[in-house]
Coordinates of C-alpha atoms in Angstrom, one line a residue:
Chain A
M60 CA 0.2 -0.4 -0.1
A61 CA 1.6 3.6 -1.1
D62 CA 0.6 5.2 2.1
D63 CA 2.9 2.3 4.4
A64 CA 5.7 3.2 2.3
T65 CA 5.5 6.4 2.3
L66 CA 5.5 6.4 6.2
N67 CA 8.4 3.8 6.1
T68 CA 10.7 7.3 5.0
L69 CA 9.6 9.2 7.6
M70 CA 11.1 9.9 10.4
P71 CA 9.6 10.3 14.1
G72 CA 8.3 14.2 14.2
Q73 CA 7.9 13.8 10.3
L74 CA 4.8 11.1 11.5
L75 CA 3.5 13.9 13.7
G76 CA 4.0 16.3 11.0
R77 CA 2.5 14.3 8.0
G78 CA -0.9 13.5 10.8
V79 CA -1.1 17.8 11.5
C80 CA -1.0 18.1 7.7
R81 CA -4.1 16.4 7.1
H82 CA -6.0 17.7 10.5
L83 CA -5.5 20.9 9.4
A84 CA -6.5 20.4 6.4
S85 CA -9.7 19.1 7.0
H86 CA -10.0 22.6 8.4
G87 CA -9.2 24.3 5.2
F88 CA -5.9 25.3 6.2
A89 CA -3.2 24.7 3.4
C90 CA 0.8 23.5 5.2
V91 CA 4.4 23.1 3.9
E92 CA 6.9 20.9 6.0
E93 CA 9.8 22.4 7.1
L94 CA 10.4 26.0 6.2
V95 CA 12.4 28.5 6.6
P96 CA 10.9 31.7 8.0
T97 CA 14.2 33.2 8.2
R98 CA 18.0 32.5 8.2
G99 CA 18.4 29.6 11.4
L100 CA 14.8 28.6 11.9
R101 CA 13.7 25.9 9.9
V102 CA 9.4 25.5 11.2
D103 CA 8.1 21.7 10.9
V104 CA 5.3 22.8 9.9
M105 CA 3.6 25.8 8.7
A106 CA -0.4 26.4 8.2
L107 CA -1.5 29.0 6.1
G108 CA -5.5 29.8 6.7
P109 CA -8.7 30.8 5.0
K110 CA -8.5 33.3 6.7
D111 CA -4.4 34.3 6.1
E112 CA -4.0 32.8 9.4
V113 CA -0.1 31.8 10.4
W114 CA 0.2 29.6 12.5
I115 CA 3.5 26.9 13.1
V116 CA 3.9 23.6 14.7
E117 CA 6.4 22.4 15.9
C118 CA 6.3 18.3 16.0
K119 CA 8.2 16.5 18.8
S120 CA 8.5 13.6 18.8
S121 CA 9.7 12.3 22.5
R122 CA 11.2 14.3 25.7
A123 CA 15.0 14.1 24.6
D124 CA 13.6 15.9 21.4
F125 CA 11.7 18.6 23.2
M126 CA 14.6 18.8 25.6
S127 CA 17.0 19.5 23.0
D128 CA 14.8 22.5 21.4
G129 CA 16.5 25.5 22.0
K130 CA 15.3 27.6 19.2
W131 CA 11.3 27.7 19.7
Q132 CA 10.9 31.0 21.1
G133 CA 12.2 32.2 18.2
Y134 CA 9.3 31.1 15.9
L135 CA 6.9 33.1 18.1
E136 CA 7.0 35.9 16.2
W137 CA 6.7 34.1 13.0
C138 CA 3.6 33.5 13.8
D139 CA -0.3 34.3 14.6
R140 CA -0.4 31.2 17.0
Y141 CA 2.2 28.2 17.8
F142 CA 1.6 24.8 18.8
W143 CA 3.0 21.8 19.6
A144 CA 2.5 18.7 17.9
V145 CA 3.1 14.8 20.6
D146 CA 1.5 11.9 20.4
A147 CA -0.2 10.7 23.1
E148 CA 2.5 9.4 25.3
F149 CA 4.4 12.4 25.6
P150 CA 4.7 13.9 29.1
T151 CA 2.9 17.3 28.2
D152 CA 4.1 18.5 31.7
L153 CA 7.2 19.7 30.0
L154 CA 5.1 21.9 27.3
P155 CA 5.9 25.5 28.1
E156 CA 2.4 27.8 29.3
G157 CA 0.8 30.0 26.8
T158 CA 1.3 27.5 23.3
G159 CA -0.9 25.3 21.9
L160 CA -1.2 21.9 22.0
I161 CA -2.1 19.6 19.2
I162 CA -2.8 15.7 20.2
A163 CA -1.2 13.6 17.0
D164 CA -0.3 10.2 15.4
A165 CA 0.5 9.5 11.2
Y166 CA -2.4 9.7 10.5
D167 CA -4.6 12.1 12.2
A168 CA -4.3 15.1 15.1
E169 CA -6.9 17.0 17.2
I170 CA -6.2 20.0 19.1
L171 CA -6.4 20.2 22.3
T172 CA -5.1 23.7 23.3
M173 CA -5.6 27.0 21.0
G174 CA -2.2 28.7 20.9
P175 CA -3.0 32.0 22.4
E176 CA -3.0 34.6 19.4
T177 CA -0.9 36.8 18.8
R178 CA -1.9 38.5 15.2
L179 CA 1.3 39.3 12.8
A180 CA 1.9 42.4 11.9
P181 CA 0.9 43.1 7.7
A182 CA 4.0 43.4 6.1
R183 CA 4.6 40.1 8.1
R184 CA 2.4 38.1 7.2
K185 CA 2.8 39.1 3.7
V186 CA 6.6 38.4 3.7
M187 CA 5.1 34.8 5.4
M188 CA 2.6 34.6 2.5
R189 CA 5.3 35.0 0.0
K190 CA 7.5 32.4 1.6
F191 CA 4.8 29.5 2.2
A192 CA 4.4 30.2 -1.4
F193 CA 7.8 29.9 -3.2
H194 CA 8.1 27.5 -0.7
A195 CA 5.6 24.5 -2.0
A196 CA 6.1 26.1 -5.3
R197 CA 9.2 25.0 -5.4
R198 CA 9.1 21.6 -3.5
L199 CA 6.6 21.2 -5.6
Q200 CA 8.3 21.3 -9.2
T201 CA 11.3 19.7 -7.9
L202 CA 8.9 16.6 -7.4
R203 CA 7.0 17.3 -10.5
D204 CA 10.6 17.8 -12.9
P205 CA 13.1 16.1 -10.6
G206 CA 15.4 17.7 -13.2
A207 CA 14.7 20.7 -13.1
A208 CA 17.9 21.8 -10.6
L209 CA 16.4 24.8 -8.7
S210 CA 17.7 25.5 -5.9
L211 CA 16.2 25.5 -2.6
Chain B
M268 CA 17.1 8.9 -16.9
A269 CA 14.5 10.3 -13.8
D270 CA 14.2 12.8 -16.8
D271 CA 12.8 10.8 -19.6
A272 CA 10.4 9.0 -17.8
T273 CA 9.1 12.5 -16.8
L274 CA 8.5 13.2 -20.7
N275 CA 6.7 10.1 -21.2
T276 CA 4.1 11.5 -18.9
L277 CA 2.9 14.5 -20.5
M278 CA 1.6 16.5 -22.6
P279 CA 2.7 18.3 -25.9
G280 CA 1.5 21.4 -24.2
Q281 CA 2.7 20.5 -20.6
L282 CA 6.1 19.9 -22.1
L283 CA 6.6 23.0 -22.8
G284 CA 5.3 24.2 -19.8
R285 CA 7.7 22.6 -18.0
G286 CA 10.9 24.5 -20.2
V287 CA 8.9 28.1 -19.3
C288 CA 8.9 26.9 -15.4
R289 CA 12.2 25.9 -15.5
H290 CA 13.0 29.1 -17.4
L291 CA 11.2 31.3 -15.3
A292 CA 12.5 29.5 -11.6
S293 CA 16.1 30.9 -12.9
H294 CA 14.7 33.9 -13.2
G295 CA 13.8 33.6 -9.1
F296 CA 9.9 33.7 -10.2
A297 CA 8.5 30.5 -8.6
C298 CA 5.8 28.6 -10.8
V299 CA 2.7 26.5 -10.7
E300 CA 0.7 24.7 -13.8
E301 CA -3.2 24.6 -13.9
L302 CA -4.1 27.2 -11.3
V303 CA -8.1 27.7 -11.7
P304 CA -7.9 31.8 -10.9
T305 CA -11.8 31.7 -11.3
R306 CA -14.5 28.8 -12.1
G307 CA -14.8 28.1 -15.2
L308 CA -10.7 29.4 -15.7
R309 CA -7.5 27.3 -15.7
V310 CA -4.1 28.7 -16.7
D311 CA -0.8 26.5 -18.2
V312 CA 1.6 28.3 -16.0
M313 CA 1.1 31.3 -13.1
A314 CA 4.1 32.8 -11.8
L315 CA 4.5 34.7 -8.8
G316 CA 7.8 37.0 -9.4
P317 CA 10.7 38.3 -6.9
K318 CA 8.7 41.3 -6.6
D319 CA 5.5 39.8 -6.2
E320 CA 4.2 40.0 -10.1
V321 CA 2.1 38.6 -11.5
W322 CA 2.6 36.0 -14.7
I323 CA 0.3 33.8 -16.5
V324 CA 1.8 32.0 -19.5
E325 CA -0.3 29.6 -21.5
C326 CA 0.9 27.3 -23.1
K327 CA -0.4 26.2 -26.7
S328 CA 1.6 23.0 -29.3
S329 CA 0.2 24.1 -32.8
R330 CA -2.0 25.7 -34.9
A331 CA -5.0 23.9 -33.9
D332 CA -4.2 24.2 -29.8
F333 CA -4.6 28.2 -30.5
M334 CA -7.3 28.5 -32.7
S335 CA -9.8 26.1 -30.2
D336 CA -8.6 29.1 -27.3
G337 CA -11.8 31.2 -27.0
K338 CA -10.9 31.5 -23.5
W339 CA -7.7 33.2 -23.7
Q340 CA -8.8 36.9 -22.8
G341 CA -10.5 36.2 -19.5
Y342 CA -6.6 35.7 -18.5
L343 CA -6.1 39.2 -18.9
E344 CA -8.0 40.3 -15.7
W345 CA -5.4 38.0 -13.5
C346 CA -2.6 38.9 -13.5
D347 CA 0.2 42.1 -14.2
R348 CA 1.5 40.5 -17.9
Y349 CA 0.3 37.7 -20.7
F350 CA 2.2 35.6 -22.3
W351 CA 1.6 32.8 -24.6
A352 CA 4.2 30.2 -25.1
V353 CA 5.4 27.7 -28.2
D354 CA 7.7 26.2 -29.8
A355 CA 9.9 26.3 -32.1
E356 CA 7.8 25.7 -35.4
F357 CA 4.6 27.9 -34.6
P358 CA 3.4 30.7 -36.4
T359 CA 3.6 33.1 -34.1
D360 CA 2.1 35.4 -37.1
L361 CA -1.1 33.9 -35.7
L362 CA -0.1 35.0 -32.3
P363 CA -2.6 38.6 -31.1
E364 CA -1.3 42.2 -30.7
G365 CA -0.1 43.1 -27.7
T366 CA 0.4 40.1 -25.5
G367 CA 4.5 38.4 -24.7
L368 CA 5.8 35.4 -26.6
I369 CA 7.7 32.7 -25.2
I370 CA 9.9 30.4 -27.4
A371 CA 10.3 26.9 -24.8
D372 CA 10.6 23.4 -25.7
A373 CA 10.7 20.9 -23.1
Y374 CA 13.9 21.8 -21.1
D375 CA 14.6 25.3 -21.3
A376 CA 12.2 28.7 -22.7
E377 CA 13.1 32.0 -23.8
I378 CA 11.0 35.6 -23.9
L379 CA 11.1 37.1 -27.3
T380 CA 8.5 39.0 -25.8
M381 CA 7.7 41.2 -22.5
G382 CA 4.2 40.9 -22.6
P383 CA 2.8 44.6 -21.3
E384 CA 2.3 45.1 -17.7
T385 CA -1.0 45.9 -16.2
R386 CA -1.0 45.6 -12.2
L387 CA -3.0 43.7 -10.8
A388 CA -4.4 45.7 -8.3
P389 CA -3.9 45.1 -5.1
A390 CA -6.9 43.6 -3.2
R391 CA -6.5 40.8 -6.7
R392 CA -2.9 40.7 -6.2
K393 CA -3.3 39.3 -2.9
V394 CA -5.9 37.0 -4.4
M395 CA -4.0 35.4 -6.5
M396 CA -1.1 35.1 -4.2
R397 CA -3.6 33.5 -1.6
K398 CA -5.0 30.8 -4.9
F399 CA -1.4 30.2 -6.5
A400 CA -0.2 29.1 -2.1
F401 CA -3.1 27.2 -1.9
H402 CA -2.9 25.8 -5.3
A403 CA 1.5 24.7 -4.3
A404 CA 0.2 23.3 -1.2
R405 CA -2.6 21.4 -1.3
R406 CA -0.2 20.1 -5.1
L407 CA 2.7 19.7 -2.7
Q408 CA 0.7 17.7 0.2
T409 CA -0.7 14.6 -1.8
L410 CA 2.1 14.0 -3.9
R411 CA 4.0 13.6 -0.5
D412 CA 1.1 12.3 1.1
P413 CA -0.7 10.3 -1.2
G414 CA -3.3 8.7 1.4
A415 CA -4.1 12.2 2.8
A416 CA -6.9 12.6 0.2
L417 CA -7.7 16.2 -0.1
S418 CA -10.0 17.5 -2.1
L419 CA -8.2 20.0 -5.1

């Protein structure tokens, strides 16, 4: 089955990301994975909503994965809402106050706590929408046309 | 070779589109194919430029392909510049005044005539950027995760 073949190529965090993207798509969001908002930062999932909402979701597959992340506060200024995505076994007491929580597996996800909203300034929202559009289109082109040799 | 395998799956107009997208990418544009700006219209290539330029390129593989297109004037209001992309054998005298011209093959393309500029209103540019972003991200997700079962 194609689905299982895909599963085997993904890391634990990417499996959570897959479920997150499926769930957010069902709410009318479009998602990309591994987007770079600015040099040195790479977000696991950026989701663009039907009202141009910008959400960032960081996927943590284990306590160690979470504890080693010293960059997450740097993501807050690039989104309207910030979430963690973890599996059902994750010790959620570890997670900081004032962030959203999504419980995910490779197949679906559920928003348990909505991340508090801090609206982006219009200029930054526009920047993020452009980054999202370019990221998605370039990745798509490399999959459709592997010979295109784009610089991503 | 992966490149040749891809070629065999594409229609003549899509081969031109591939070359167009490669060329525009080299100028810093991101491209998507088969985007629907509004019900009943489907553009062959929409390109988003480094300064948020919106270009539409219609790919015509033959005289008959061009003559049967009764919709092209409907595309003009959705872009800053409009182009035809044709191969080197195409009788370019057929093409209407006031449009751009790109000569393409499956591997590359060249802009022969720049389409005249009619700047989109800001609200419509925003709509097109959002459509582009959603189109690219949804197509990308269906390729990365064939089991996602999105409605496109």
